[in-house]
Amino acid sequence: MGHARTTVLAAALALLSGSALAAQSVDVYSTPGCGCCSGWIEHLRKAGFEVPNHDLGAADLEAKKEQAGLKPGQTSCHTGFVGGYVVEGHVPAAEVKRLLAERPDAIGLTVPDMPAGSPGMGTSDEPYEVLLVARDGTSTVYARYPK
């Protein structure tokens, strides 16, 4: 009896672990050969995310952003999807983790444009904001950097 219970518990934990790992995969769409996109992907990988990258032509990437609900002024060079959210641009991994933990009713996060000092864009003290994009397309400040 004890062995059967242990086996069931081990199987349940394995399923839960697999689900948790699957939720930590960020699917990224970018144009081929973009160095700052590669830098952001590496930043996410170092933070423990799995990051499959899908190369798209510029027009297909823009269509992907539009389908995700992003508006002009909210976009950057690459688009990621994780846990039902869009993650646009050079969003720090810490904010992606926070988004997944808090699960707000929103489209996702964006760092518009490509600010210096954001993950994948080199080092700088230039301030930038991470925006939370609501389902109606409006946005509010989710985090400010540098912290």
Short mmCIF file of C-alpha atoms in Angstrom, two decimals:
data_model
loop_
_atom_site.label_atom_id
_atom_site.label_comp_id
_atom_site.label_asym_id
_atom_site.label_seq_id
_atom_site.Cartn_x
_atom_site.Cartn_y
_atom_site.Cartn_z
CA MET A 1 0.00 0.00 0.00
CA GLY A 2 2.80 2.43 0.90
CA HIS A 3 4.64 1.70 -2.35
CA ALA A 4 1.53 2.42 -4.47
CA ARG A 5 0.93 5.71 -2.64
CA THR A 6 4.58 6.72 -3.14
CA THR A 7 4.37 5.87 -6.85
CA VAL A 8 1.20 7.94 -7.30
CA LEU A 9 2.74 10.86 -5.40
CA ALA A 10 5.93 10.69 -7.49
CA ALA A 11 3.89 10.64 -10.71
CA ALA A 12 1.82 13.63 -9.59
CA LEU A 13 4.95 15.60 -8.69
CA ALA A 14 6.51 14.76 -12.05
CA LEU A 15 3.41 16.06 -13.86
CA LEU A 16 3.39 19.24 -11.79
CA SER A 17 7.10 19.78 -12.43
CA GLY A 18 6.58 19.30 -16.15
CA SER A 19 3.71 21.81 -16.13
CA ALA A 20 5.81 24.34 -14.26
CA LEU A 21 8.65 23.91 -16.72
CA ALA A 22 6.32 24.23 -19.71
CA ALA A 23 5.00 27.50 -18.30
CA GLN A 24 8.58 28.79 -18.24
CA SER A 25 9.04 28.55 -22.00
CA VAL A 26 9.02 31.88 -23.85
CA ASP A 27 8.37 31.50 -27.60
CA VAL A 28 10.17 34.38 -29.32
CA TYR A 29 9.53 35.71 -32.82
CA SER A 30 12.18 37.92 -34.40
CA THR A 31 13.78 38.76 -37.71
CA PRO A 32 16.84 36.68 -38.66
CA GLY A 33 20.23 37.83 -37.40
CA CYS A 34 19.10 40.52 -34.94
CA GLY A 35 21.90 40.88 -32.38
CA CYS A 36 19.84 42.63 -29.71
CA CYS A 37 17.12 39.97 -30.00
CA SER A 38 19.78 37.31 -29.46
CA GLY A 39 21.02 39.26 -26.44
CA TRP A 40 17.54 39.34 -24.90
CA ILE A 41 17.03 35.62 -25.57
CA GLU A 42 20.33 34.89 -23.81
CA HIS A 43 19.21 37.09 -20.87
CA LEU A 44 16.03 35.00 -20.53
CA ARG A 45 17.94 31.73 -20.79
CA LYS A 46 20.32 32.82 -18.02
CA ALA A 47 17.23 33.54 -15.90
CA GLY A 48 16.05 29.94 -16.34
CA PHE A 49 13.59 30.22 -19.22
CA GLU A 50 13.54 27.92 -22.23
CA VAL A 51 13.49 30.18 -25.28
CA PRO A 52 12.70 28.72 -28.69
CA ASN A 53 13.26 31.40 -31.34
CA HIS A 54 11.26 31.60 -34.56
CA ASP A 55 12.60 33.72 -37.42
CA LEU A 56 9.99 35.69 -39.37
CA GLY A 57 10.10 38.24 -42.13
CA ALA A 58 9.38 41.82 -41.06
CA ALA A 59 5.79 41.85 -42.38
CA ASP A 60 4.93 38.54 -40.67
CA LEU A 61 6.46 39.77 -37.41
CA GLU A 62 4.40 42.97 -37.55
CA ALA A 63 1.26 40.89 -38.16
CA LYS A 64 2.15 38.74 -35.11
CA LYS A 65 2.39 41.89 -32.95
CA GLU A 66 -0.94 43.19 -34.24
CA GLN A 67 -2.64 39.80 -33.64
CA ALA A 68 -1.34 39.92 -30.05
CA GLY A 69 -3.19 43.21 -29.54
CA LEU A 70 -0.21 45.56 -29.48
CA LYS A 71 -0.77 49.10 -30.71
CA PRO A 72 1.61 51.50 -32.48
CA GLY A 73 4.05 52.90 -29.93
CA GLN A 74 4.00 49.67 -27.88
CA THR A 75 6.28 47.60 -30.09
CA SER A 76 9.95 46.77 -30.34
CA CYS A 77 12.08 44.42 -32.42
CA HIS A 78 10.93 41.02 -31.10
CA THR A 79 7.80 39.48 -29.62
CA GLY A 80 7.55 36.69 -27.06
CA PHE A 81 4.66 34.63 -25.75
CA VAL A 82 4.55 32.96 -22.34
CA GLY A 83 1.72 31.71 -20.15
CA GLY A 84 -0.98 33.36 -22.26
CA TYR A 85 0.80 36.74 -22.31
CA VAL A 86 2.74 38.70 -24.91
CA VAL A 87 6.16 40.01 -23.88
CA GLU A 88 7.26 42.68 -26.33
CA GLY A 89 10.79 43.99 -26.58
CA HIS A 90 13.55 44.08 -24.03
CA VAL A 91 11.53 43.24 -20.91
CA PRO A 92 13.74 42.16 -17.98
CA ALA A 93 13.34 38.51 -16.99
CA ALA A 94 12.45 39.58 -13.44
CA GLU A 95 9.34 41.34 -14.77
CA VAL A 96 8.37 38.31 -16.86
CA LYS A 97 8.58 36.17 -13.72
CA ARG A 98 6.55 38.74 -11.79
CA LEU A 99 3.91 38.79 -14.55
CA LEU A 100 3.60 35.00 -14.39
CA ALA A 101 3.36 35.06 -10.59
CA GLU A 102 0.80 37.89 -10.38
CA ARG A 103 -1.27 36.86 -13.45
CA PRO A 104 -2.91 40.26 -14.07
CA ASP A 105 -5.87 40.54 -16.46
CA ALA A 106 -3.83 41.99 -19.33
CA ILE A 107 -2.37 41.31 -22.75
CA GLY A 108 1.16 41.39 -21.37
CA LEU A 109 4.27 43.53 -21.00
CA THR A 110 6.22 45.77 -23.33
CA VAL A 111 9.36 47.84 -23.39
CA PRO A 112 8.69 49.98 -26.47
CA ASP A 113 11.51 50.74 -28.87
CA MET A 114 14.98 49.57 -27.81
CA PRO A 115 16.21 51.59 -24.83
CA ALA A 116 19.90 51.53 -24.00
CA GLY A 117 20.58 49.52 -20.87
CA SER A 118 17.60 47.20 -21.26
CA PRO A 119 18.42 43.46 -21.48
CA GLY A 120 20.13 42.76 -24.79
CA MET A 121 20.89 46.45 -25.44
CA GLY A 122 24.17 46.80 -23.56
CA THR A 123 24.90 48.75 -20.42
CA SER A 124 23.58 52.21 -19.68
CA ASP A 125 21.96 54.13 -16.85
CA GLU A 126 19.34 55.50 -19.26
CA PRO A 127 15.94 55.13 -17.57
CA TYR A 128 13.17 53.14 -19.23
CA GLU A 129 9.79 51.75 -18.30
CA VAL A 130 8.18 48.33 -18.56
CA LEU A 131 4.52 48.80 -19.45
CA LEU A 132 1.58 46.54 -18.63
CA VAL A 133 -0.77 46.46 -21.63
CA ALA A 134 -4.43 46.12 -20.68
CA ARG A 135 -6.94 44.23 -22.81
CA ASP A 136 -8.35 47.54 -24.10
CA GLY A 137 -4.90 48.46 -25.45
CA THR A 138 -4.08 51.08 -22.83
CA SER A 139 -0.91 50.76 -20.81
CA THR A 140 0.35 51.61 -17.33
CA VAL A 141 3.84 51.58 -15.85
CA TYR A 142 4.61 48.13 -14.40
CA ALA A 143 8.25 48.81 -13.50
CA ARG A 144 10.92 51.48 -13.91
CA TYR A 145 14.61 50.84 -14.61
CA PRO A 146 17.27 51.18 -13.47
CA LYS A 147 15.91 50.20 -10.07
#
